């Protein structure tokens, strides 16, 4: 063999670019050629024990090594590895050839502790401090995207130091304006035929020249890390002899070649801070590898790199075929002729730009010009699906995990809820045991801040037994899981502990009631007492009616939900009733002297409380008396007190009318009062808005006017009486009120008004007669319906023996008969 | 069959020469539907304006490109092209006057090793020019898309000039463009007198480009009726143009290519069939990315136009240019440059080309009626004319813009006053 001896006076140093497919191929070829007795890889040595897992058939890259501090799981670091990462290739090679593989970088124990030394503004996990640092030499734009995304003091420091970009210097020397492309042209796109070691040698020399000029280039921690690496390499050589291969960032190669004394290296490593660290494999995605995202490994195009690494030959042709396939799936017209032309254009472009092979830029330009008709829209699709890609890695179950994570995995398996990177919606039917469990699990995870699922509004059904979730598993959720590990070892216990802590530290009353609701949804009965206590305390201290009113609905929902779930919510009902009482007392005084916005706000509160009281009615303990009746009296007070703003007064009147607590005549009187010339038009308009306007429960306002012509007449008479100047004032309010109606209702109203005063007069004469119907019901014909009605309502005191089959058969027909007033159907004989 | 086309091919050079001669002998009036004239004729037809018309009179065929209102790209930049050709040592595709690299340099500008400065013809993403030139080098047809005023025609003219040294093989697409404009027509006098022969044939620019291995241009492709568009399909895919009347055909020789431009704002006029679309590589020319880029384009072009019109150079025009560009951009984007205020967009396209014409117009005003310095009052009328296309709606938009944005802006008082005066 006429090539350079691989182990020329020392270990074989393979300097690479992290996540470079060309480097990966070169590393594989070099290892095949050199056949070392041990492979050393840059990475945290704690992971040595995890190396055998690489060979596991369930292990599928992209994956990442996740190291986190044991007592502070939020403090973590990642070392992402894709299929095309040289490190991954090296480890796999070692495992396949039965050669020991070791990680030689500074232990995570120290790197994690480094972060503790500085105050981190928030316990955000800090993305991959190690790889990030090493990537900078290779990924020259690295600092820019990674610095803002990582709040770590370390990168700030590094940014502050004048950063030298070694690769940019090399690229500039070669006449490239983009260092990334230079690297691709010079290293990645070269095949590995010929001497497999030559590229590494040349690269090492170039780096050496650079480091002579620039020193550590602003990476302050490099000397320490490199000292550790040197020590590790030394001990490996003691064990395996010289035939050791080292795979590390090209930037470190000169430092590893350097001759230093053991003592000097040891001195550097003395007194490093330490923290207890745990390490494991976690699944990763291509999207996370890409630069755009926060946990990125700093590569733009993992999908393209994966393709370059995976394609056996003719990468451009294969890529174009893939693109064409994708575009065809999306119903774009792409023929083989397009593919041919795109390949031609890409190759000619590469020649034009003086590149050895078409890179991503050339292929993208070609795809845009030939297949996408110059448009960037389909191109975006290509970028999203292919250039970045939607690959989610997998990790074998035997990988060590934080206890919580293991528990979560167990639950996921049991409930057959697989974490997937692709977003999807699931519908849960809470009446089924599995679905209910799933819902609880997702609710618990949400409590823990693990936003795997997001509740969305159910389509079609509004039943309380249905839940719809949008699921999407992001790799960083693994971090969240690790973080949540502080709270407990199982999902249930962690969620309970978290809820209790949240209840104590909650800011407002509404937060606590919301928390109570979530506790019920998540099935955390053990957390409830604490939450309830917090709730009672808060409620007692909070004097603001608005807050109380805000808090009530969630609480009442919880009570109702508890009923559905057969959870014991008596205590909750007690608190809710107490809260309601205080709202009753506080509301009338709180409703005076409000400006327009505050009045609108108050009207919403009234609506909310009304709904809540309606739900609460049956659930309250007897000691509280009839809540509904008391609420009605409150509403009466509101509707008649002049100092209460019009919109609230109108609303109260309307609510009373709907509940049958206010007679029609009284309503008309109230309305007449308000709409009489003595009232300011603006106030009157506000009243109308409150009375017939939209909003929660007010949707039927239009129908009310349609069916009660007297009220409509009142409104009409008032409106025609409003003076010209005042009309412009009230117009916006009225517009807002009436434009919310459905078109049909508006049309009917318009027609009714057009019929004019005559119709109105007759309507007034026949009280609340509906147009098209006689004033008095036809008693004889109506009586015929009674037996069926009785049947349906179960009021049938006469024991008729055939009532069952009669009832069943007659149901449909009877209803029709009642609706049309047609009494010819004889039933109940 | 092959023999037939062989003979055609061998004599095509000579024949073409003869045809050209014939054309200049035969006035165009013989066949009014034929749009292709001889080159000098077309030059004068493009420039029938101004006081030159009197001096040159009917002798439009006079070979005086200096007198032309707007000389062709290959004439205006002859020196640059020659310098490029002299320095160009890269391989050239067959019948190309320059290598693809030199063509790209010609369009994007640069400095040659001997110090010759090549002015940029197209200011915009390098990628676009590279893709366009590469497309022509792979003998695919090129389709330039863009809203009006994004230099589509300009780029196509310069590409043709740099690649073939001739930008005049042009078909202007209109709703009334006949098939003869793309294939060939007949000289009926000759046809009647001598029967069908190649001599009686009036070739179209496309046919001529095919025979000579040149670059043909089709302007406004989407305005051409669909059935006429379809004649391009065979030309582009089989690179041949059959002449069934004579039992002959014209085969494209190497170097032939076609650049089409189309407007993507009203692309619905005669949308391209997918069969035809498939034969083009499409490049979309974007609007300038930043204000600075646009100011650069406008001042560069204004300078060139001003020189060719012998307008005295205005010393302090750049501020006004920047103002015009800012107004155009803001109204076009519907938002002020600081992103704070939303605006309504008027109906006009307000392209860079229009900004150029507003500034040129203002320069002429300043030179002839003003004090020679470009001032706000000189551009105000032009802006008003460009913005207010629809007298009712656009005027309101313009007034709102004036009151809401221009009046508040520091240092724009003179401009505001000028605009008020004009608009009143």
mmCIF file with all atom_site columns, C-alpha atoms in Angstrom, chain B residues 88-147:
data_model
loop_
_atom_site.group_PDB
_atom_site.id
_atom_site.type_symbol
_atom_site.label_atom_id
_atom_site.label_alt_id
_atom_site.label_comp_id
_atom_site.label_asym_id
_atom_site.label_entity_id
_atom_site.label_seq_id
_atom_site.pdbx_PDB_ins_code
_atom_site.Cartn_x
_atom_site.Cartn_y
_atom_site.Cartn_z
_atom_site.occupancy
_atom_site.B_iso_or_equiv
_atom_site.pdbx_formal_charge
_atom_site.auth_seq_id
_atom_site.auth_comp_id
_atom_site.auth_asym_id
_atom_site.auth_atom_id
_atom_site.pdbx_PDB_model_num
ATOM 1  C CA . UNK B 1 88  ? -13.386 35.534 -22.389 1.00 0.00 ? 88  UNK B CA 1
ATOM 2  C CA . UNK B 1 89  ? -11.362 32.348 -22.491 1.00 0.00 ? 89  UNK B CA 1
ATOM 3  C CA . UNK B 1 90  ? -14.027 29.973 -21.202 1.00 0.00 ? 90  UNK B CA 1
ATOM 4  C CA . UNK B 1 91  ? -15.719 27.503 -23.554 1.00 0.00 ? 91  UNK B CA 1
ATOM 5  C CA . UNK B 1 92  ? -18.617 28.952 -25.518 1.00 0.00 ? 92  UNK B CA 1
ATOM 6  C CA . UNK B 1 93  ? -21.623 26.958 -26.653 1.00 0.00 ? 93  UNK B CA 1
ATOM 7  C CA . UNK B 1 94  ? -22.055 26.798 -30.424 1.00 0.00 ? 94  UNK B CA 1
ATOM 8  C CA . UNK B 1 95  ? -22.767 30.218 -31.980 1.00 0.00 ? 95  UNK B CA 1
ATOM 9  C CA . UNK B 1 96  ? -22.663 32.006 -28.666 1.00 0.00 ? 96  UNK B CA 1
ATOM 10 C CA . UNK B 1 97  ? -20.807 35.275 -28.781 1.00 0.00 ? 97  UNK B CA 1
ATOM 11 C CA . UNK B 1 98  ? -19.759 34.882 -25.153 1.00 0.00 ? 98  UNK B CA 1
ATOM 12 C CA . UNK B 1 99  ? -19.346 32.071 -22.681 1.00 0.00 ? 99  UNK B CA 1
ATOM 13 C CA . UNK B 1 100 ? -22.156 31.642 -20.139 1.00 0.00 ? 100 UNK B CA 1
ATOM 14 C CA . UNK B 1 101 ? -19.909 33.074 -17.435 1.00 0.00 ? 101 UNK B CA 1
ATOM 15 C CA . UNK B 1 102 ? -19.257 36.182 -19.467 1.00 0.00 ? 102 UNK B CA 1
ATOM 16 C CA . UNK B 1 103 ? -22.973 36.542 -20.170 1.00 0.00 ? 103 UNK B CA 1
ATOM 17 C CA . UNK B 1 104 ? -23.665 36.431 -16.456 1.00 0.00 ? 104 UNK B CA 1
ATOM 18 C CA . UNK B 1 105 ? -20.943 38.996 -15.843 1.00 0.00 ? 105 UNK B CA 1
ATOM 19 C CA . UNK B 1 106 ? -22.385 41.195 -18.583 1.00 0.00 ? 106 UNK B CA 1
ATOM 20 C CA . UNK B 1 107 ? -25.766 41.212 -16.862 1.00 0.00 ? 107 UNK B CA 1
ATOM 21 C CA . UNK B 1 108 ? -24.616 41.423 -13.278 1.00 0.00 ? 108 UNK B CA 1
ATOM 22 C CA . UNK B 1 109 ? -21.685 43.725 -13.794 1.00 0.00 ? 109 UNK B CA 1
ATOM 23 C CA . UNK B 1 110 ? -18.111 43.382 -12.635 1.00 0.00 ? 110 UNK B CA 1
ATOM 24 C CA . UNK B 1 111 ? -14.564 44.332 -13.412 1.00 0.00 ? 111 UNK B CA 1
ATOM 25 C CA . UNK B 1 112 ? -12.565 42.457 -16.005 1.00 0.00 ? 112 UNK B CA 1
ATOM 26 C CA . UNK B 1 113 ? -8.925  41.511 -15.416 1.00 0.00 ? 113 UNK B CA 1
ATOM 27 C CA . UNK B 1 114 ? -7.793  44.357 -17.683 1.00 0.00 ? 114 UNK B CA 1
ATOM 28 C CA . UNK B 1 115 ? -9.712  46.865 -15.647 1.00 0.00 ? 115 UNK B CA 1
ATOM 29 C CA . UNK B 1 116 ? -12.714 47.296 -17.919 1.00 0.00 ? 116 UNK B CA 1
ATOM 30 C CA . UNK B 1 117 ? -15.745 47.991 -15.776 1.00 0.00 ? 117 UNK B CA 1
ATOM 31 C CA . UNK B 1 118 ? -18.894 46.204 -16.819 1.00 0.00 ? 118 UNK B CA 1
ATOM 32 C CA . UNK B 1 119 ? -21.970 48.063 -15.606 1.00 0.00 ? 119 UNK B CA 1
ATOM 33 C CA . UNK B 1 120 ? -24.664 45.950 -14.027 1.00 0.00 ? 120 UNK B CA 1
ATOM 34 C CA . UNK B 1 121 ? -27.650 45.608 -16.336 1.00 0.00 ? 121 UNK B CA 1
ATOM 35 C CA . UNK B 1 122 ? -29.804 43.756 -13.885 1.00 0.00 ? 122 UNK B CA 1
ATOM 36 C CA . UNK B 1 123 ? -29.745 44.588 -10.208 1.00 0.00 ? 123 UNK B CA 1
ATOM 37 C CA . UNK B 1 124 ? -31.223 41.698 -8.321  1.00 0.00 ? 124 UNK B CA 1
ATOM 38 C CA . UNK B 1 125 ? -30.513 38.208 -7.082  1.00 0.00 ? 125 UNK B CA 1
ATOM 39 C CA . UNK B 1 126 ? -27.534 36.619 -8.782  1.00 0.00 ? 126 UNK B CA 1
ATOM 40 C CA . UNK B 1 127 ? -29.355 33.312 -8.739  1.00 0.00 ? 127 UNK B CA 1
ATOM 41 C CA . UNK B 1 128 ? -31.903 34.557 -11.248 1.00 0.00 ? 128 UNK B CA 1
ATOM 42 C CA . UNK B 1 129 ? -29.367 35.508 -13.846 1.00 0.00 ? 129 UNK B CA 1
ATOM 43 C CA . UNK B 1 130 ? -27.411 32.310 -13.339 1.00 0.00 ? 130 UNK B CA 1
ATOM 44 C CA . UNK B 1 131 ? -30.488 30.176 -13.768 1.00 0.00 ? 131 UNK B CA 1
ATOM 45 C CA . UNK B 1 132 ? -31.514 32.152 -16.840 1.00 0.00 ? 132 UNK B CA 1
ATOM 46 C CA . UNK B 1 133 ? -28.138 31.882 -18.547 1.00 0.00 ? 133 UNK B CA 1
ATOM 47 C CA . UNK B 1 134 ? -27.790 28.222 -17.656 1.00 0.00 ? 134 UNK B CA 1
ATOM 48 C CA . UNK B 1 135 ? -31.226 27.547 -19.064 1.00 0.00 ? 135 UNK B CA 1
ATOM 49 C CA . UNK B 1 136 ? -30.196 29.060 -22.383 1.00 0.00 ? 136 UNK B CA 1
ATOM 50 C CA . UNK B 1 137 ? -26.982 27.061 -22.326 1.00 0.00 ? 137 UNK B CA 1
ATOM 51 C CA . UNK B 1 138 ? -28.920 23.815 -21.907 1.00 0.00 ? 138 UNK B CA 1
ATOM 52 C CA . UNK B 1 139 ? -30.967 24.840 -24.993 1.00 0.00 ? 139 UNK B CA 1
ATOM 53 C CA . UNK B 1 140 ? -34.144 25.013 -22.986 1.00 0.00 ? 140 UNK B CA 1
ATOM 54 C CA . UNK B 1 141 ? -36.452 27.903 -23.683 1.00 0.00 ? 141 UNK B CA 1
ATOM 55 C CA . UNK B 1 142 ? -36.603 30.549 -20.992 1.00 0.00 ? 142 UNK B CA 1
ATOM 56 C CA . UNK B 1 143 ? -39.777 32.117 -19.661 1.00 0.00 ? 143 UNK B CA 1
ATOM 57 C CA . UNK B 1 144 ? -39.389 35.301 -17.666 1.00 0.00 ? 144 UNK B CA 1
ATOM 58 C CA . UNK B 1 145 ? -42.354 35.997 -15.446 1.00 0.00 ? 145 UNK B CA 1
ATOM 59 C CA . UNK B 1 146 ? -43.029 39.053 -13.357 1.00 0.00 ? 146 UNK B CA 1
ATOM 60 C CA . UNK B 1 147 ? -45.368 41.931 -12.699 1.00 0.00 ? 147 UNK B CA 1
#
